[in-house]
Amino acid sequence: MKNRLIEYNTFLENILDLLQENRNEINKRMINYESATEVGMQEFDYLKKELGKEIVQLLPSNNWKNYKNHKTFLKSQDNLVFLVAMYIRQKQYLF
């Protein structure tokens, strides 16, 4: 019984390590843009509210979402595929 508990605990620790590695990689990819305004974070309603009209008007407005060949669009698609793949992998370990 003791050996089985040790094996199970080791198994769980390995899964937790893998999940942590996945989370770190996801975080690196999701913040790996040249700038936050490039992605358009300034256009989120809650940020607009906090920044105020005067500041928001000074920031660029990006329409990269409308252009399939735009570098930010391509990068976001790549990150989306990677993110879904990592969550599928995590789901396999958790369920």
mmCIF file of C-alpha atoms in Angstrom:
data_model
loop_
_atom_site.group_PDB
_atom_site.id
_atom_site.type_symbol
_atom_site.label_atom_id
_atom_site.label_comp_id
_atom_site.label_asym_id
_atom_site.label_seq_id
_atom_site.Cartn_x
_atom_site.Cartn_y
_atom_site.Cartn_z
ATOM 1 C CA MET A 1 0.000 0.000 0.000
ATOM 2 C CA LYS A 2 2.806 2.390 0.904
ATOM 3 C CA ASN A 3 4.553 1.801 -2.446
ATOM 4 C CA ARG A 4 1.329 2.395 -4.372
ATOM 5 C CA LEU A 5 0.766 5.682 -2.545
ATOM 6 C CA ILE A 6 4.340 6.741 -3.316
ATOM 7 C CA GLU A 7 3.855 5.848 -6.996
ATOM 8 C CA TYR A 8 0.572 7.723 -7.134
ATOM 9 C CA ASN A 9 2.095 10.753 -5.420
ATOM 10 C CA THR A 10 4.983 10.721 -7.902
ATOM 11 C CA PHE A 11 2.489 10.488 -10.762
ATOM 12 C CA LEU A 12 0.590 13.507 -9.423
ATOM 13 C CA GLU A 13 3.787 15.504 -8.942
ATOM 14 C CA ASN A 14 4.808 14.789 -12.531
ATOM 15 C CA ILE A 15 1.418 15.968 -13.785
ATOM 16 C CA LEU A 16 1.677 19.150 -11.713
ATOM 17 C CA ASP A 17 5.155 19.810 -13.114
ATOM 18 C CA LEU A 18 3.868 19.324 -16.649
ATOM 19 C CA LEU A 19 0.911 21.637 -16.043
ATOM 20 C CA GLN A 20 3.250 24.282 -14.625
ATOM 21 C CA GLU A 21 5.518 24.035 -17.684
ATOM 22 C CA ASN A 22 2.505 24.361 -19.963
ATOM 23 C CA ARG A 23 1.230 27.385 -18.058
ATOM 24 C CA ASN A 24 4.640 29.059 -18.224
ATOM 25 C CA GLU A 25 4.841 28.501 -21.984
ATOM 26 C CA ILE A 26 1.300 29.779 -22.499
ATOM 27 C CA ASN A 27 2.089 32.893 -20.478
ATOM 28 C CA LYS A 28 5.274 33.537 -22.469
ATOM 29 C CA ARG A 29 3.416 33.233 -25.767
ATOM 30 C CA MET A 30 0.457 35.356 -24.756
ATOM 31 C CA ILE A 31 2.590 38.312 -23.688
ATOM 32 C CA ASN A 32 5.152 37.958 -26.490
ATOM 33 C CA TYR A 33 3.932 40.847 -28.624
ATOM 34 C CA GLU A 34 5.942 43.917 -29.491
ATOM 35 C CA SER A 35 3.520 46.080 -27.525
ATOM 36 C CA ALA A 36 0.209 45.910 -25.717
ATOM 37 C CA THR A 37 -1.209 48.637 -27.935
ATOM 38 C CA GLU A 38 -0.232 46.620 -31.013
ATOM 39 C CA VAL A 39 -2.654 43.932 -29.863
ATOM 40 C CA GLY A 40 -5.273 46.530 -29.036
ATOM 41 C CA MET A 41 -5.497 46.072 -25.283
ATOM 42 C CA GLN A 42 -6.377 49.755 -25.027
ATOM 43 C CA GLU A 43 -9.646 48.946 -26.770
ATOM 44 C CA PHE A 44 -10.966 46.723 -23.976
ATOM 45 C CA ASP A 45 -13.906 48.463 -22.331
ATOM 46 C CA TYR A 46 -12.552 48.152 -18.795
ATOM 47 C CA LEU A 47 -9.214 49.691 -19.855
ATOM 48 C CA LYS A 48 -10.908 52.501 -21.752
ATOM 49 C CA LYS A 49 -12.864 53.331 -18.629
ATOM 50 C CA GLU A 50 -9.776 53.382 -16.405
ATOM 51 C CA LEU A 51 -7.555 55.230 -18.874
ATOM 52 C CA GLY A 52 -10.136 57.879 -19.683
ATOM 53 C CA LYS A 53 -11.096 59.457 -23.016
ATOM 54 C CA GLU A 54 -8.133 61.812 -23.234
ATOM 55 C CA ILE A 55 -5.548 59.054 -22.937
ATOM 56 C CA VAL A 56 -7.431 56.570 -25.140
ATOM 57 C CA GLN A 57 -7.572 59.162 -27.944
ATOM 58 C CA LEU A 58 -3.769 59.360 -27.878
ATOM 59 C CA LEU A 59 -3.385 55.600 -28.336
ATOM 60 C CA PRO A 60 -3.468 53.904 -31.736
ATOM 61 C CA SER A 61 -6.573 52.094 -32.904
ATOM 62 C CA ASN A 62 -5.657 48.788 -34.538
ATOM 63 C CA ASN A 63 -7.734 46.857 -37.026
ATOM 64 C CA TRP A 64 -5.342 43.929 -37.407
ATOM 65 C CA LYS A 65 -8.255 41.567 -36.762
ATOM 66 C CA ASN A 66 -9.645 42.448 -40.183
ATOM 67 C CA TYR A 67 -6.492 41.543 -42.137
ATOM 68 C CA LYS A 68 -5.657 37.838 -42.317
ATOM 69 C CA ASN A 69 -2.062 38.488 -43.409
ATOM 70 C CA HIS A 70 -1.281 41.034 -40.692
ATOM 71 C CA LYS A 71 1.593 39.840 -38.464
ATOM 72 C CA THR A 72 -0.409 40.335 -35.262
ATOM 73 C CA PHE A 73 -3.352 38.388 -36.690
ATOM 74 C CA LEU A 74 -1.078 35.517 -37.732
ATOM 75 C CA LYS A 75 0.655 35.479 -34.367
ATOM 76 C CA SER A 76 -2.655 35.512 -32.491
ATOM 77 C CA GLN A 77 -3.879 32.570 -34.592
ATOM 78 C CA ASP A 78 -0.685 30.669 -33.848
ATOM 79 C CA ASN A 79 -1.086 31.375 -30.140
ATOM 80 C CA LEU A 80 -4.726 30.310 -30.260
ATOM 81 C CA VAL A 81 -3.851 26.923 -31.786
ATOM 82 C CA PHE A 82 -1.047 26.442 -29.244
ATOM 83 C CA LEU A 83 -3.315 27.423 -26.359
ATOM 84 C CA VAL A 84 -6.074 25.008 -27.376
ATOM 85 C CA ALA A 85 -3.515 22.214 -27.841
ATOM 86 C CA MET A 86 -2.102 22.797 -24.354
ATOM 87 C CA TYR A 87 -5.556 22.832 -22.775
ATOM 88 C CA ILE A 88 -6.460 19.589 -24.528
ATOM 89 C CA ARG A 89 -3.252 18.085 -23.175
ATOM 90 C CA GLN A 90 -4.057 19.303 -19.673
ATOM 91 C CA LYS A 91 -7.573 17.928 -19.919
ATOM 92 C CA GLN A 92 -6.179 14.495 -20.797
ATOM 93 C CA TYR A 93 -4.147 14.493 -17.591
ATOM 94 C CA LEU A 94 -6.870 15.869 -15.355
ATOM 95 C CA PHE A 95 -9.781 13.695 -16.415
#
